[in-house]
CSV table of N, CA and C in Angstrom, one decimal:
chain,number,residue,atom,x,y,z
A,1,UNK,N,17.8,37.7,-62.0
A,1,UNK,CA,17.1,36.5,-61.6
A,1,UNK,C,16.2,36.8,-60.5
A,2,UNK,N,15.0,36.3,-60.6
A,2,UNK,CA,14.0,36.6,-59.5
A,2,UNK,C,14.1,35.7,-58.4
A,3,UNK,N,13.7,36.1,-57.2
A,3,UNK,CA,13.8,35.3,-56.0
A,3,UNK,C,12.6,34.3,-56.0
A,4,UNK,N,12.9,33.1,-55.5
A,4,UNK,CA,11.9,32.1,-55.4
A,4,UNK,C,11.4,32.2,-53.9
A,5,UNK,N,10.1,32.3,-53.7
A,5,UNK,CA,9.6,32.5,-52.4
A,5,UNK,C,8.7,31.4,-52.0
A,6,UNK,N,8.5,31.2,-50.7
A,6,UNK,CA,7.6,30.2,-50.1
A,6,UNK,C,6.8,30.9,-49.0
A,7,UNK,N,5.5,30.7,-49.0
A,7,UNK,CA,4.7,31.2,-47.9
A,7,UNK,C,4.5,30.1,-46.9
A,8,UNK,N,4.8,30.4,-45.6
A,8,UNK,CA,4.6,29.5,-44.5
A,8,UNK,C,3.3,29.8,-43.9
A,9,UNK,N,2.3,29.0,-44.1
A,9,UNK,CA,1.0,29.4,-43.5
A,9,UNK,C,0.9,29.3,-42.0
A,10,UNK,N,-0.1,29.9,-41.4
A,10,UNK,CA,-0.3,29.9,-40.0
A,10,UNK,C,-1.8,29.9,-39.7
A,11,UNK,N,-2.1,29.6,-38.5
A,11,UNK,CA,-3.5,29.7,-38.0
A,11,UNK,C,-4.1,31.1,-37.9
A,12,UNK,N,-3.2,32.1,-37.8
A,12,UNK,CA,-3.6,33.5,-37.7
A,12,UNK,C,-2.8,34.3,-38.7
A,13,UNK,N,-3.3,35.4,-39.2
A,13,UNK,CA,-2.6,36.2,-40.2
A,13,UNK,C,-1.3,36.7,-39.7
A,14,UNK,N,-1.2,37.0,-38.4
A,14,UNK,CA,0.1,37.5,-37.8
A,14,UNK,C,1.2,36.4,-37.8
A,15,UNK,N,0.8,35.2,-37.9
A,15,UNK,CA,1.8,34.1,-37.9
A,15,UNK,C,2.4,33.7,-39.3
A,16,UNK,N,1.8,34.2,-40.3
A,16,UNK,CA,2.3,33.9,-41.7
A,16,UNK,C,3.7,34.4,-41.9
A,17,UNK,N,4.5,33.6,-42.6
A,17,UNK,CA,5.9,34.1,-42.9
A,17,UNK,C,6.2,33.8,-44.3
A,18,UNK,N,7.1,34.6,-44.9
A,18,UNK,CA,7.6,34.4,-46.3
A,18,UNK,C,9.1,34.2,-46.2
A,19,UNK,N,9.5,33.1,-46.9
A,19,UNK,CA,11.0,32.8,-46.9
A,19,UNK,C,11.5,32.7,-48.3
A,20,UNK,N,12.7,33.1,-48.6
A,20,UNK,CA,13.3,32.8,-49.9
A,20,UNK,C,13.9,31.4,-49.9
A,21,UNK,N,13.8,30.8,-51.1
A,21,UNK,CA,14.3,29.4,-51.2
A,21,UNK,C,15.7,29.5,-51.8
A,22,UNK,N,16.7,28.8,-51.2
A,22,UNK,CA,18.1,28.8,-51.7
A,22,UNK,C,18.1,28.3,-53.2
A,23,UNK,N,19.0,28.8,-53.9
A,23,UNK,CA,19.1,28.5,-55.3
A,23,UNK,C,19.4,27.0,-55.6
A,24,UNK,N,20.0,26.3,-54.6
A,24,UNK,CA,20.3,24.9,-54.8
A,24,UNK,C,19.2,23.9,-54.4
A,25,UNK,N,18.0,24.4,-54.2
A,25,UNK,CA,16.9,23.6,-53.8
A,25,UNK,C,15.7,23.7,-54.8
A,26,UNK,N,15.1,22.6,-55.1
A,26,UNK,CA,13.9,22.6,-55.9
A,26,UNK,C,12.7,23.0,-55.0
A,27,UNK,N,11.7,23.5,-55.6
A,27,UNK,CA,10.5,24.0,-54.8
A,27,UNK,C,9.9,22.9,-53.9
A,28,UNK,N,9.6,21.7,-54.5
A,28,UNK,CA,9.0,20.6,-53.7
A,28,UNK,C,10.0,20.1,-52.6
A,29,UNK,N,11.3,20.0,-53.0
A,29,UNK,CA,12.3,19.6,-52.0
A,29,UNK,C,12.4,20.7,-50.9
A,30,UNK,N,12.3,21.9,-51.2
A,30,UNK,CA,12.4,23.0,-50.2
A,30,UNK,C,11.2,23.0,-49.2
A,31,UNK,N,10.0,22.7,-49.7
A,31,UNK,CA,8.9,22.6,-48.8
A,31,UNK,C,9.1,21.5,-47.8
A,32,UNK,N,9.5,20.3,-48.3
A,32,UNK,CA,9.7,19.2,-47.4
A,32,UNK,C,10.8,19.5,-46.4
A,33,UNK,N,11.9,20.1,-46.9
A,33,UNK,CA,13.0,20.5,-46.1
A,33,UNK,C,12.6,21.5,-45.0
A,34,UNK,N,11.9,22.5,-45.3
A,34,UNK,CA,11.5,23.5,-44.3
A,34,UNK,C,10.6,22.9,-43.3
A,35,UNK,N,9.6,22.1,-43.7
A,35,UNK,CA,8.7,21.4,-42.7
A,35,UNK,C,9.5,20.5,-41.8
A,36,UNK,N,10.5,19.9,-42.3
A,36,UNK,CA,11.4,19.0,-41.5
A,36,UNK,C,12.2,19.9,-40.4
A,37,UNK,N,12.7,21.0,-40.9
A,37,UNK,CA,13.5,21.9,-40.0
A,37,UNK,C,12.6,22.4,-38.9
A,38,UNK,N,11.4,22.8,-39.2
A,38,UNK,CA,10.4,23.3,-38.2
A,38,UNK,C,10.1,22.2,-37.2
A,39,UNK,N,9.9,21.0,-37.7
A,39,UNK,CA,9.5,19.8,-36.8
A,39,UNK,C,10.7,19.5,-35.9
A,40,UNK,N,11.9,19.6,-36.4
A,40,UNK,CA,13.1,19.4,-35.5
A,40,UNK,C,13.1,20.4,-34.4
A,41,UNK,N,12.9,21.6,-34.7
A,41,UNK,CA,12.9,22.7,-33.6
A,41,UNK,C,11.8,22.4,-32.6
A,42,UNK,N,10.6,22.1,-33.1
A,42,UNK,CA,9.4,21.9,-32.2
A,42,UNK,C,9.7,20.7,-31.3
A,43,UNK,N,10.2,19.6,-31.9
A,43,UNK,CA,10.5,18.4,-31.1
A,43,UNK,C,11.7,18.6,-30.1
A,44,UNK,N,12.6,19.4,-30.5
A,44,UNK,CA,13.8,19.6,-29.7
A,44,UNK,C,13.6,20.5,-28.5
A,45,UNK,N,12.6,21.4,-28.5
A,45,UNK,CA,12.4,22.4,-27.4
A,45,UNK,C,11.0,22.7,-27.3
A,46,UNK,N,10.3,22.3,-26.3
A,46,UNK,CA,8.9,22.5,-26.1
A,46,UNK,C,8.6,24.0,-25.9
A,47,UNK,N,9.6,24.8,-25.5
A,47,UNK,CA,9.4,26.2,-25.3
A,47,UNK,C,10.0,27.0,-26.5
A,48,UNK,N,10.0,26.5,-27.7
A,48,UNK,CA,10.5,27.2,-28.9
A,48,UNK,C,9.7,28.4,-29.2
A,49,UNK,N,10.4,29.3,-29.9
A,49,UNK,CA,9.8,30.6,-30.3
A,49,UNK,C,10.0,30.7,-31.8
A,50,UNK,N,9.4,31.6,-32.5
A,50,UNK,CA,9.6,31.8,-33.9
A,50,UNK,C,11.1,32.1,-34.2
A,51,UNK,N,11.7,32.8,-33.3
A,51,UNK,CA,13.2,33.1,-33.4
A,51,UNK,C,14.0,31.9,-33.6
A,52,UNK,N,13.7,30.8,-32.8
A,52,UNK,CA,14.4,29.6,-32.9
A,52,UNK,C,14.2,29.0,-34.3
A,53,UNK,N,13.0,29.0,-34.8
A,53,UNK,CA,12.7,28.5,-36.1
A,53,UNK,C,13.4,29.3,-37.2
A,54,UNK,N,13.4,30.6,-37.0
A,54,UNK,CA,14.0,31.5,-38.0
A,54,UNK,C,15.5,31.2,-38.0
A,55,UNK,N,16.2,31.1,-36.9
A,55,UNK,CA,17.6,30.8,-36.8
A,55,UNK,C,17.9,29.4,-37.5
A,56,UNK,N,17.1,28.4,-37.3
A,56,UNK,CA,17.3,27.1,-37.9
A,56,UNK,C,17.2,27.2,-39.4
A,57,UNK,N,16.2,27.9,-39.9
A,57,UNK,CA,16.0,28.1,-41.3
A,57,UNK,C,17.2,28.8,-42.0
A,58,UNK,N,17.6,29.9,-41.3
A,58,UNK,CA,18.8,30.6,-41.9
A,58,UNK,C,20.0,29.8,-41.9
A,59,UNK,N,20.2,28.9,-40.9
A,59,UNK,CA,21.4,28.0,-40.9
A,59,UNK,C,21.4,27.1,-42.2
A,60,UNK,N,20.2,26.9,-42.7
A,60,UNK,CA,20.1,26.0,-43.9
A,60,UNK,C,19.9,26.8,-45.2
A,61,UNK,N,20.1,28.1,-45.2
A,61,UNK,CA,20.1,29.0,-46.4
A,61,UNK,C,18.8,29.6,-46.7
A,62,UNK,N,17.8,29.5,-45.9
A,62,UNK,CA,16.5,30.2,-46.1
A,62,UNK,C,16.6,31.5,-45.4
A,63,UNK,N,15.9,32.5,-46.0
A,63,UNK,CA,15.9,33.8,-45.4
A,63,UNK,C,14.5,34.3,-45.2
A,64,UNK,N,14.1,34.7,-44.0
A,64,UNK,CA,12.8,35.2,-43.7
A,64,UNK,C,12.7,36.6,-44.3
A,65,UNK,N,11.7,36.9,-45.0
A,65,UNK,CA,11.5,38.2,-45.6
A,65,UNK,C,10.4,39.0,-45.0
A,66,UNK,N,10.5,40.3,-45.0
A,66,UNK,CA,9.4,41.2,-44.6
A,66,UNK,C,8.4,41.3,-45.7
A,67,UNK,N,7.2,41.3,-45.4
A,67,UNK,CA,6.1,41.4,-46.4
A,67,UNK,C,4.9,42.2,-45.8
A,68,UNK,N,4.1,42.6,-46.6
A,68,UNK,CA,2.8,43.3,-46.2
A,68,UNK,C,1.7,42.4,-46.6
A,69,UNK,N,0.8,42.0,-45.6
A,69,UNK,CA,-0.3,41.2,-45.8
A,69,UNK,C,-1.5,42.2,-46.0
A,70,UNK,N,-2.2,42.0,-47.1
A,70,UNK,CA,-3.3,42.9,-47.4
A,70,UNK,C,-4.5,42.8,-46.4
A,71,UNK,N,-5.4,43.7,-46.6
A,71,UNK,CA,-6.5,43.8,-45.6
A,71,UNK,C,-7.4,42.6,-45.7
A,72,UNK,N,-8.1,42.3,-44.6
A,72,UNK,CA,-9.1,41.2,-44.5
A,72,UNK,C,-10.3,41.6,-45.5
A,73,UNK,N,-10.8,40.5,-46.0
A,73,UNK,CA,-12.0,40.7,-47.0
A,73,UNK,C,-13.3,40.6,-46.3
A,74,UNK,N,-13.4,40.4,-45.0
A,74,UNK,CA,-14.7,40.3,-44.3
A,74,UNK,C,-15.3,41.6,-44.1
């Protein structure tokens, strides 16, 4: 079975993240769920870091994956 992945966009290339979607979540539901988790972290702590978001995502079954972003096309 192949992994289902989601790209979390960012304003800068270095901020882009890729997470695996838990098997018990549908794709559309997973996107809404992840954005809700991120919002909760942001609202709960003004000094949050990516590590806080990553921990919260992993508590809900999402896993942040390493990936290679290709070169810029400019």
